Short mmCIF file of C-alpha atoms and ligand atoms in Angstrom, two decimals:
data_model
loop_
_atom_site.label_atom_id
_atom_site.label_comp_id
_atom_site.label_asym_id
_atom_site.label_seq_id
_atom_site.Cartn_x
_atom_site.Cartn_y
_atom_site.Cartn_z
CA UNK T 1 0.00 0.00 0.00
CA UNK T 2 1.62 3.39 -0.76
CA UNK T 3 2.29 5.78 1.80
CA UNK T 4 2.74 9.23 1.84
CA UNK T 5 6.38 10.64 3.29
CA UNK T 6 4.62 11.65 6.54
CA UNK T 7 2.46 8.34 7.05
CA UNK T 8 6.24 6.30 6.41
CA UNK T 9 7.08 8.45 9.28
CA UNK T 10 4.22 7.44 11.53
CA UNK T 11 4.80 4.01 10.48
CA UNK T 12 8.42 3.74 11.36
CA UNK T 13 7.82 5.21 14.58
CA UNK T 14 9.33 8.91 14.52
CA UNK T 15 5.24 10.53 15.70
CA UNK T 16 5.90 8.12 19.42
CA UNK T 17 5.14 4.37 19.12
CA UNK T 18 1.49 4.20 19.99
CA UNK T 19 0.84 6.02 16.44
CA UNK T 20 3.26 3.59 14.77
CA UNK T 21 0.97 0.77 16.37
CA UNK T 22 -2.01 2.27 14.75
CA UNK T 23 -0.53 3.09 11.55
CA UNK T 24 0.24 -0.84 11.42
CA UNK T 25 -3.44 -1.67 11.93
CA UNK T 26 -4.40 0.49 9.49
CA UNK T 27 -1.75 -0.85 6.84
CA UNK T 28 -1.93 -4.35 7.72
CA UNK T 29 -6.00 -4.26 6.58
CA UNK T 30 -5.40 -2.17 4.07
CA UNK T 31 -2.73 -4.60 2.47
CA UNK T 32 -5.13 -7.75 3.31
CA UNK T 33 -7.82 -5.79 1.64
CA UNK T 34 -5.90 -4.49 -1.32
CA UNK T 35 -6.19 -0.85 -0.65
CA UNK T 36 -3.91 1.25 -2.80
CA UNK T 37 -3.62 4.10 -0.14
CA UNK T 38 -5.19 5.56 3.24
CA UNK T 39 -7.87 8.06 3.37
CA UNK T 40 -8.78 11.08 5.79
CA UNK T 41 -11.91 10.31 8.08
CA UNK T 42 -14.40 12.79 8.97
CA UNK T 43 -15.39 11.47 12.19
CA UNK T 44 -14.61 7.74 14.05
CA UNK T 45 -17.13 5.49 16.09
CA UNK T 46 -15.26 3.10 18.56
CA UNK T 47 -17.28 -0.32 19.50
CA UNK T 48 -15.44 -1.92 22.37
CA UNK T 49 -16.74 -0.17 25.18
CA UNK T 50 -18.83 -2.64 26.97
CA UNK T 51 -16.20 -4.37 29.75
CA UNK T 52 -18.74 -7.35 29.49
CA UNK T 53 -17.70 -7.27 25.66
CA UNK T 54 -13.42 -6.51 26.07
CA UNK T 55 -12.37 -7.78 29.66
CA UNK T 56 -9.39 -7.35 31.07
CA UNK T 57 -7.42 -7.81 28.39
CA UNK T 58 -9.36 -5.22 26.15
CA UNK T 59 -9.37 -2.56 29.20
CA UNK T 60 -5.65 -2.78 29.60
CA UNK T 61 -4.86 -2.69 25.70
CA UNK T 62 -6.41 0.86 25.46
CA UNK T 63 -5.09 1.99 29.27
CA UNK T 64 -1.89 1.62 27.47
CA UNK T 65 -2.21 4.37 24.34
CA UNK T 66 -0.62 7.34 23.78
CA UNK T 67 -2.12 10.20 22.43
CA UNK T 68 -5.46 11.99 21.61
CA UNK T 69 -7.51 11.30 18.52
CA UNK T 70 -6.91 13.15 15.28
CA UNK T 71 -10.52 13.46 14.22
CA UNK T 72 -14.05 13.68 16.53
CA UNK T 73 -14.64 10.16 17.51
CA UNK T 74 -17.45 8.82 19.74
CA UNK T 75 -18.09 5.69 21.55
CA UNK T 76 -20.51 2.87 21.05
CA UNK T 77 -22.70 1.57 24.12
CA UNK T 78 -21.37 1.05 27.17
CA UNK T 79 -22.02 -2.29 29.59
CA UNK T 80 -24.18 -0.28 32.05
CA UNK T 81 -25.83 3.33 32.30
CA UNK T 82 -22.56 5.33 33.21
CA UNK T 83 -24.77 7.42 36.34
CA UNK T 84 -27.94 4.57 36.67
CA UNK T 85 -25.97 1.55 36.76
CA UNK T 86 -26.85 0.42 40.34
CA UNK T 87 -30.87 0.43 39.28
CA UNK T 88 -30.05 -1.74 36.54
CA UNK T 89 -28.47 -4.35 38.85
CA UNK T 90 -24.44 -4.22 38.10
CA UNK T 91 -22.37 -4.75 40.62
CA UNK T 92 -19.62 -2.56 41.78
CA UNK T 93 -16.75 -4.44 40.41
CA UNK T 94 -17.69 -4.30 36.90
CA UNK T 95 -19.11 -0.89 37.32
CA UNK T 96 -15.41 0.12 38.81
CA UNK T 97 -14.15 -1.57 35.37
CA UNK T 98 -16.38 -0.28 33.15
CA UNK T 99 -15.80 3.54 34.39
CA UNK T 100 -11.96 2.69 33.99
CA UNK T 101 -13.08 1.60 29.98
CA UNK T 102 -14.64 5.28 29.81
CA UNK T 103 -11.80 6.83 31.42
CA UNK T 104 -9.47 5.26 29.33
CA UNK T 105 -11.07 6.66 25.51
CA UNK T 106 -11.66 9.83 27.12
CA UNK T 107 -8.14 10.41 28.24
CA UNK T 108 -7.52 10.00 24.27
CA UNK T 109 -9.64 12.78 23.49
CA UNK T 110 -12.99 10.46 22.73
CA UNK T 111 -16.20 11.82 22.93
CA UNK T 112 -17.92 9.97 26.06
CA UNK T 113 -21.14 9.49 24.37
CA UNK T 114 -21.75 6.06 24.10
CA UNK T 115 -24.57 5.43 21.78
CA UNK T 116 -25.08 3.36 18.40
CA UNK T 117 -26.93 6.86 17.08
CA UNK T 118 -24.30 9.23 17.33
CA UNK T 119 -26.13 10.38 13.98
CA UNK T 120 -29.34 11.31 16.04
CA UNK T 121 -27.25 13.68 18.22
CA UNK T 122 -24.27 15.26 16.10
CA UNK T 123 -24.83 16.24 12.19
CA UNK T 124 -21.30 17.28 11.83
CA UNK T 125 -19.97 13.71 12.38
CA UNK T 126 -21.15 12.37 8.71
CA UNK T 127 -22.46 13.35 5.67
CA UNK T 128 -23.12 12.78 2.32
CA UNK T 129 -20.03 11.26 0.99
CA UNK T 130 -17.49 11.80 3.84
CA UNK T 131 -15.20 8.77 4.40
CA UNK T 132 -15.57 7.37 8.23
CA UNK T 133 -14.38 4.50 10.46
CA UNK T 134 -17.53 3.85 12.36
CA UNK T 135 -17.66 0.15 14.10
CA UNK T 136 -21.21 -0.13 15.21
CA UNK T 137 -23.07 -2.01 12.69
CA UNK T 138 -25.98 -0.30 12.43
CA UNK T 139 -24.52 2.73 12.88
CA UNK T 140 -22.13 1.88 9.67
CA UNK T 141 -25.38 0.76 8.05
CA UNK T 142 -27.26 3.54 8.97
CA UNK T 143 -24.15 6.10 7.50
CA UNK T 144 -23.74 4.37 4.16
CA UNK T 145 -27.26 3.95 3.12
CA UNK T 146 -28.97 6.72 4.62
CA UNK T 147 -26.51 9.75 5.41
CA UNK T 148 -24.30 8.57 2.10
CA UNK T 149 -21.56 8.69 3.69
CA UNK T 150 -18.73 5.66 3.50
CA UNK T 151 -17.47 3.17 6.28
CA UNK T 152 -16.59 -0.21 6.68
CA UNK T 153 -17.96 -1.75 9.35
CA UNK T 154 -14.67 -1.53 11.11
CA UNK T 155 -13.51 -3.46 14.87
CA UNK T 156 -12.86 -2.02 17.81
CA UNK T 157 -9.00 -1.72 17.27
CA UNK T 158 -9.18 -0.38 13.81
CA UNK T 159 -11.33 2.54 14.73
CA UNK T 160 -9.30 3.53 17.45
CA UNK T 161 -6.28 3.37 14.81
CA UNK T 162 -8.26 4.99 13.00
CA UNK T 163 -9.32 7.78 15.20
CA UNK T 164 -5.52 8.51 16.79
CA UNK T 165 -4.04 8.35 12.93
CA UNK T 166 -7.10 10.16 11.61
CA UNK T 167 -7.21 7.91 8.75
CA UNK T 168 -8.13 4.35 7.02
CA UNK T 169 -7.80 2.48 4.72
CA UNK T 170 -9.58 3.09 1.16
CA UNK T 171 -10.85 -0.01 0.64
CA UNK T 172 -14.69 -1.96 0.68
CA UNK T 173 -17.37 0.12 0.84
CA UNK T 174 -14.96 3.60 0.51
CA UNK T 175 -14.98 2.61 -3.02
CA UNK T 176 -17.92 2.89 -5.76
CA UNK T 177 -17.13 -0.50 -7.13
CA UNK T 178 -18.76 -2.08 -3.79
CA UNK T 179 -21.31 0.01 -3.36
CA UNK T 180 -23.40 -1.25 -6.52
CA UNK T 181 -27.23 -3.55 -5.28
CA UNK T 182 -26.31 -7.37 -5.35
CA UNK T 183 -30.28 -8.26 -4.66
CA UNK T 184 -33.32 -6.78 -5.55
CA UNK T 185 -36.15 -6.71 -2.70
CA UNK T 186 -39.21 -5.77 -4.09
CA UNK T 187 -41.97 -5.46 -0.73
CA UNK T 188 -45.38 -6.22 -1.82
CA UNK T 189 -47.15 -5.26 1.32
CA UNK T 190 -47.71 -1.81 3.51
CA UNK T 191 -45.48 -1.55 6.49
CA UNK T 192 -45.60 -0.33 9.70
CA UNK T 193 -43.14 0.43 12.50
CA UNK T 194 -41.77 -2.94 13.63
CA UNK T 195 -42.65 -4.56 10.40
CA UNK T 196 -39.61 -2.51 9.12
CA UNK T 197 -37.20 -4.26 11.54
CA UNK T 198 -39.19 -7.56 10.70
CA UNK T 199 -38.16 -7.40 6.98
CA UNK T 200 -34.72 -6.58 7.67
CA UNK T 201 -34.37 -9.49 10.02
CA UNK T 202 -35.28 -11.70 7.42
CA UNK T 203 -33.56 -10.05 4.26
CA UNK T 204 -30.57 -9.92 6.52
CA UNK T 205 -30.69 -13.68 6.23
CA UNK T 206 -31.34 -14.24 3.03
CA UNK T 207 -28.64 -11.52 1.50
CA UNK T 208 -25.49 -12.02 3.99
CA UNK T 209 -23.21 -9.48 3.40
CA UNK T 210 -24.69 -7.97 0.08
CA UNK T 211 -26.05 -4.87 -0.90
CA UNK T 212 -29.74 -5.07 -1.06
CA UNK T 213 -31.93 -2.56 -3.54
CA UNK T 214 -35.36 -2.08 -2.01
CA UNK T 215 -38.98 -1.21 -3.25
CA UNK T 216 -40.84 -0.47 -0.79
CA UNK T 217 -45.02 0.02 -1.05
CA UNK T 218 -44.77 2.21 2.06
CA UNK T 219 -42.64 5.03 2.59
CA UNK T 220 -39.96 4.65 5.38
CA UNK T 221 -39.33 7.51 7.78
CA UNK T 222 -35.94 8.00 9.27
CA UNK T 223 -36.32 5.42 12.14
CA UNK T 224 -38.07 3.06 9.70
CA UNK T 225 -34.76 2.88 8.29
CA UNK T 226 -33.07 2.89 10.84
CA UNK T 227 -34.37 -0.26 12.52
CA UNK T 228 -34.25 -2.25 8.76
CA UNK T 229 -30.68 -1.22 8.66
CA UNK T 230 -29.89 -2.29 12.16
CA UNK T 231 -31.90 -5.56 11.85
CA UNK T 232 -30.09 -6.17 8.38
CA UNK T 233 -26.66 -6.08 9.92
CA UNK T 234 -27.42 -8.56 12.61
CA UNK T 235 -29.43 -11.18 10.97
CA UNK T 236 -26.73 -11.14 7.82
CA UNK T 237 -24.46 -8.50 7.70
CA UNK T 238 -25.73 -5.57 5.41
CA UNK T 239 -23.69 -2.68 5.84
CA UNK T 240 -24.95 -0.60 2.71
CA UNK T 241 -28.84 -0.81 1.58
CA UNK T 242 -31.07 1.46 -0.56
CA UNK T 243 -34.55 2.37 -0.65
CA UNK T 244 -36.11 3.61 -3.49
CA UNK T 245 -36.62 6.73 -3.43
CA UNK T 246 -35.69 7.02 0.60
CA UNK T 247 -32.02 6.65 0.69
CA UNK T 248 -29.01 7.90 -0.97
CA UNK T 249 -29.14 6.35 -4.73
CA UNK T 250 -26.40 3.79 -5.66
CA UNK T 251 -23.57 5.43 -7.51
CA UNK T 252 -24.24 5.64 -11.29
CA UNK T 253 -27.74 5.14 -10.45
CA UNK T 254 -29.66 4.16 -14.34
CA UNK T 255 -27.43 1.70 -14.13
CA UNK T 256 -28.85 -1.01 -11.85
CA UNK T 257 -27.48 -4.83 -12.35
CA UNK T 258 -28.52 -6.69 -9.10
CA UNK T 259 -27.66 -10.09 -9.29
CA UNK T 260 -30.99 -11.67 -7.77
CA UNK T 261 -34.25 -10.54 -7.22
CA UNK T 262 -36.51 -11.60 -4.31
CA UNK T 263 -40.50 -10.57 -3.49
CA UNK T 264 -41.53 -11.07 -0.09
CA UNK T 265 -44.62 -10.36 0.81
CA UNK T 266 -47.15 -10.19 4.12
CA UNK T 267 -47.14 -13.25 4.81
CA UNK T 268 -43.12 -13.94 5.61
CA UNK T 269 -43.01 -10.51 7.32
CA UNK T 270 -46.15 -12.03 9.54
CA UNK T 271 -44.12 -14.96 9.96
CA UNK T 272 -41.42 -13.25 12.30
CA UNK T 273 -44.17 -12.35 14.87
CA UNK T 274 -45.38 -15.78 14.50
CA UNK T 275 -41.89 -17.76 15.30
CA UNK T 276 -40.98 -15.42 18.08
CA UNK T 277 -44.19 -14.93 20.47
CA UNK T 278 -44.80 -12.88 23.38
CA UNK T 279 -45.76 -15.75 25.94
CA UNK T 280 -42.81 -16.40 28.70
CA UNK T 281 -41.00 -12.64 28.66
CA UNK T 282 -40.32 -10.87 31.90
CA UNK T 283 -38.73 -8.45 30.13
CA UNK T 284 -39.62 -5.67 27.53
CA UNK T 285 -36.72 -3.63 25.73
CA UNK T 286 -37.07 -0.57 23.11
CA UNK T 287 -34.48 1.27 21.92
CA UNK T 288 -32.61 -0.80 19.77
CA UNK T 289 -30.91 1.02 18.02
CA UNK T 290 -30.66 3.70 20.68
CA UNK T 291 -34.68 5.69 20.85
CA UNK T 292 -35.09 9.07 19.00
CA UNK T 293 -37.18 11.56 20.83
CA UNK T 294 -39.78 10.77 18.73
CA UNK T 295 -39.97 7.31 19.91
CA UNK T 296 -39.35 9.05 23.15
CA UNK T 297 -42.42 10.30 22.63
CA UNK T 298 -44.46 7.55 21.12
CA UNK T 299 -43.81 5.39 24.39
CA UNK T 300 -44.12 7.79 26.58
CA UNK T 301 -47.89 8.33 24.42
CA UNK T 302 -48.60 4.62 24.52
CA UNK T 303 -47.87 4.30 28.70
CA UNK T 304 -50.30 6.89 28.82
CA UNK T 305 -50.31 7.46 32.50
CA UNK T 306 -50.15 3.82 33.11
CA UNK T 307 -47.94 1.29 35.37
CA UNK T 308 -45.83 -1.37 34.40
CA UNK T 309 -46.67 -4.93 35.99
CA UNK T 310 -44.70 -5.76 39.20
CA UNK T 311 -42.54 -8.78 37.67
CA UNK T 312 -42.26 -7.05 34.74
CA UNK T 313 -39.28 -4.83 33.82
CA UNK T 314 -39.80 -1.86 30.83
CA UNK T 315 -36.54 -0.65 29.95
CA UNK T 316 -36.37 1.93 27.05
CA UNK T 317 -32.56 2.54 26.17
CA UNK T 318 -31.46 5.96 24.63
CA UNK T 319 -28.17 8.21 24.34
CA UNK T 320 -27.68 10.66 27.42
CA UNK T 321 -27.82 13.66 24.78
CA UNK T 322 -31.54 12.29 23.79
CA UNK T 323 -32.54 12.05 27.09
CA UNK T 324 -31.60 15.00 28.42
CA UNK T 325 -33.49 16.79 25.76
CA UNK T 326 -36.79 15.34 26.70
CA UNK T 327 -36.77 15.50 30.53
CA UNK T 328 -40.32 15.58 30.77
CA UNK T 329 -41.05 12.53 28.33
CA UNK T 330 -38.34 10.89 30.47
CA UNK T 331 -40.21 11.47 33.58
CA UNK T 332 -43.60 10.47 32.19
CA UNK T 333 -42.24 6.82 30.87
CA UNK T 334 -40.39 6.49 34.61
CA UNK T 335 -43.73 7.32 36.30
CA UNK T 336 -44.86 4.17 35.20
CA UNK T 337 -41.94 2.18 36.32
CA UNK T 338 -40.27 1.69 33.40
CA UNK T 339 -36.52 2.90 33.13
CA UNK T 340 -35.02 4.86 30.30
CA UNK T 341 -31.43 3.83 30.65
CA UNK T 342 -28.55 6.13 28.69
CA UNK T 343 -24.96 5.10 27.46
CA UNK T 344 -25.68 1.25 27.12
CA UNK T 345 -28.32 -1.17 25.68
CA UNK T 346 -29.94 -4.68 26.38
CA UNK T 347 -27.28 -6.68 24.20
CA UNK T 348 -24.17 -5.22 25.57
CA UNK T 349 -25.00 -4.71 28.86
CA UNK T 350 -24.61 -7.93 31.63
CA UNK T 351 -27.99 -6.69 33.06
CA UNK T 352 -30.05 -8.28 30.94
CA UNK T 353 -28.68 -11.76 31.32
CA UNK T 354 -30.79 -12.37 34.22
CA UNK T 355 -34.04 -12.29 32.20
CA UNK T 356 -34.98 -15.48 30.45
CA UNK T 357 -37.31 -13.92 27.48
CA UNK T 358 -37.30 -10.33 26.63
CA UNK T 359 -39.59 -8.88 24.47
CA UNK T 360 -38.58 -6.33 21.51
CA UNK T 361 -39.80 -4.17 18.56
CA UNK T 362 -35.65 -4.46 17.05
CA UNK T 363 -35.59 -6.81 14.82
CA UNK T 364 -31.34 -6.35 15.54
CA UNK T 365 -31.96 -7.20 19.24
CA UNK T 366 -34.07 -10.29 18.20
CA UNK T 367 -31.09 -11.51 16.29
CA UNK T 368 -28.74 -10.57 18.78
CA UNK T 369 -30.14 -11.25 22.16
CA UNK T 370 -30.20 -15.07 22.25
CA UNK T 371 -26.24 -14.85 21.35
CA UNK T 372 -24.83 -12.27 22.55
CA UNK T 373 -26.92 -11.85 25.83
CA UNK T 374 -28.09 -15.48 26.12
CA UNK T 375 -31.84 -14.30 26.62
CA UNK T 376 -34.62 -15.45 24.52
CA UNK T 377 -36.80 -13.00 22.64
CA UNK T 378 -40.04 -12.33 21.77
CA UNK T 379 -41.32 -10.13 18.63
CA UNK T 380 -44.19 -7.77 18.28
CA UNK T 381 -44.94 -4.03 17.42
CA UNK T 382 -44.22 -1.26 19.62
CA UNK T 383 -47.58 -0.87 21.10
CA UNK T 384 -47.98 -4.91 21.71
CA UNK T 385 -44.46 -4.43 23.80
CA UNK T 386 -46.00 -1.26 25.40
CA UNK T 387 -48.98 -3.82 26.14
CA UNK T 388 -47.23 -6.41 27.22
CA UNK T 389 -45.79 -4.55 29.80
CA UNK T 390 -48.27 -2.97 31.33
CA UNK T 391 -50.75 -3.85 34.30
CA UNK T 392 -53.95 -1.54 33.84
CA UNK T 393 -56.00 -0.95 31.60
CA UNK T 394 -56.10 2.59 29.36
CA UNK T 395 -58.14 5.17 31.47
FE1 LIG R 1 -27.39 -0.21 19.56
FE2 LIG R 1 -27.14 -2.13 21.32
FE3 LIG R 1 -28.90 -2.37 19.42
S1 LIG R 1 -25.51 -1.02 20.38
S2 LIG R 1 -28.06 -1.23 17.72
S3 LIG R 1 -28.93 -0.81 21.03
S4 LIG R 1 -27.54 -3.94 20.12
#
């Protein structure tokens, strides 16, 4: 891979050796990938936040860097809420450890927002296309297909190289070449909130890692999109999608070649719900990816002044930037019982582990919960999880 005079130097270790570290990240990929050179990143996301997720090991890798980041990078979800974490049942010990995780990006200049929507709460961190390092994989998802911006879906490590070199490799989905539809989706049925996170859980499957062109009957709002993407990257792993007519167009755009074409219709999106029912949760969990305040406010609409059931827990999991801007939304969902936790989620947190069957509207956390959290999960709409939650009955 060629490098400039001043990246040689970084490389051979005259910027300090953490940097020369990095730099070898970033070349090693970029020579596995076949990248001809690096490329300036706007902005980085770092996954490999969660101490449930890195460990010691992970904790003591990043204690030891040099530096401060080169470009504005953010964090990913954290294992608990950084200021809530007792109500969600850690324990000290890997509170103490996850605090030192924080601590540890921070003194490198990281933003301390840990969320999976950094996009919902900074519009200077992507746009249309800017080249990024972002890790989370809906987050990359959500960047590529939706913002137009470019990212691999990159690891924890590479992102921090990433972020402290201000750079990556220009390779995958930097380059027009891989950012052409593979499948063609075409959606014969309306849909409706979860029913977007439905189909992507099951085109997910069926498309892997391609790049799936969508026709849609309906006409997907931003978190409509979101929640496809997100599912998408889980069930397979989509990191670039298009909507007609809804997201950024593929480049050279008359010129669409997909190599297969699939129609799915009602009846498989019904069939989601159907394999993954309600019966046996004790848990409900929205926010997945992290809530907007307008699903803020569609929960807090749907509680409606209502209580959750005693064995039941209603978590709602958001970024602290979200949160903070709708303290009174906040405080009506919490009247109820339910929590709206900030900086972490119901995958990566340890929390949730002690539930045997939470119930979602994410089509990402149905994919991801049973593996990553060991928790079985249940799949219905928003309002049937609002439902499901709660003891009495609408005034
Ligand atoms: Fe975000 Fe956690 Fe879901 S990181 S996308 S809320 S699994």
């Amino acid at each position: 891979m060629y490098l400039s005079r001043d990246e040689e130097a970084v490389y051979q270790g005259e910027r300090g050796e953490t940097l020369a570290r990095m730099m070898q990240i970033l070349v090693a990929l970029g020579d596995i990938y076949g990248a001809e050179r690096l490329v300036t990143v706007k902005s980085v996301q770092i996954a490999g936040v969660s101490y449930k997720n890195i460990g010691p090991a992970g904790l003591e890798w990043i204690s030891r860097l040099q530096g401060r980041v080169a470009v504005p990078s953010i964090l990913n979800p954290a294992g608990m809420d950084l200021v809530r974490w007792r109500e969600m049942g850690i324990d000290e010990a890997f509170a103490e450890r996850q605090r030192a995780v924080v601590q540890a990006y921070e003194r490198l200049g990281v933003c301390i927002d840990c969320t999976c929507t950094p996009y919902q709460i900074y519009d200077s961190l992507a746009g249309r296309g800017d080249h990024l390092a972002w890790s989370e994989s809906s987050a990359v998802s959500y960047a590529n297909s939706v913002i137009g911006a470019r990212s691999n879906r990159e690891g924890g490590p590479s992102a921090l190289a990433a972020a402290l070199v201000g750079k990556t490799a220009l390779y995958g989905y930097h380059l027009d070449e891989n950012r052409m539809p593979t499948h063609l989706i075409d959606v014969q049925a309306d849909l409706m909130g979860s029913d977007f996170g439905a189909l992507g859980f099951l085109a997910g499957g069926m498309v892997k890692d391609g790049v799936p062109f969508f026709r849609l009957r309906s006409a997907p709002g931003r978190d409509d999109l979101k929640a496809l993407g997100a599912a998408m990257a889980a069930s397979g792993s989509v990191a670039l999608y298009y909507v007609q007519d809804a997201t950024a167009a593929p480049p050279g755009s008359n010129n669409l070649h997909p190599q297969e074409k699939i129609t799915l219709g009602r009846a498989e999106i019904d069939q989601v719900y159907e394999q993954h029912p309600a019966e046996g949760c004790d848990a409900v969990a929205i926010g997945c990816p992290h809530c907007s305040g307008e699903e803020l406010e569609r929960v807090a609409r749907l509680i409606g002044g209502r209580k959750v059931k005693a064995k039941m827990k209603l978590w709602i999991c958001t970024a602290r930037k979200v949160a903070d801007a709708h303290p009174a939304l906040v405080a009506a969902i919490e009247e109820s019982g339910a929590r709206v936790f900030c900086d972490t989620c119901m995958v990566v947190s340890p929390a949730t582990e002690r539930f045997s069957k939470m119930l979602t509207c994410s089509g990402k956390a149905l994919a991801y919960l049973p593996g990553l959290a060991g928790v079985k999960a249940g799949y219905c709409s928003l309002e049937d999880c609002i439902e499901a939650a709660l003891v009495e009955e609408r005034q």
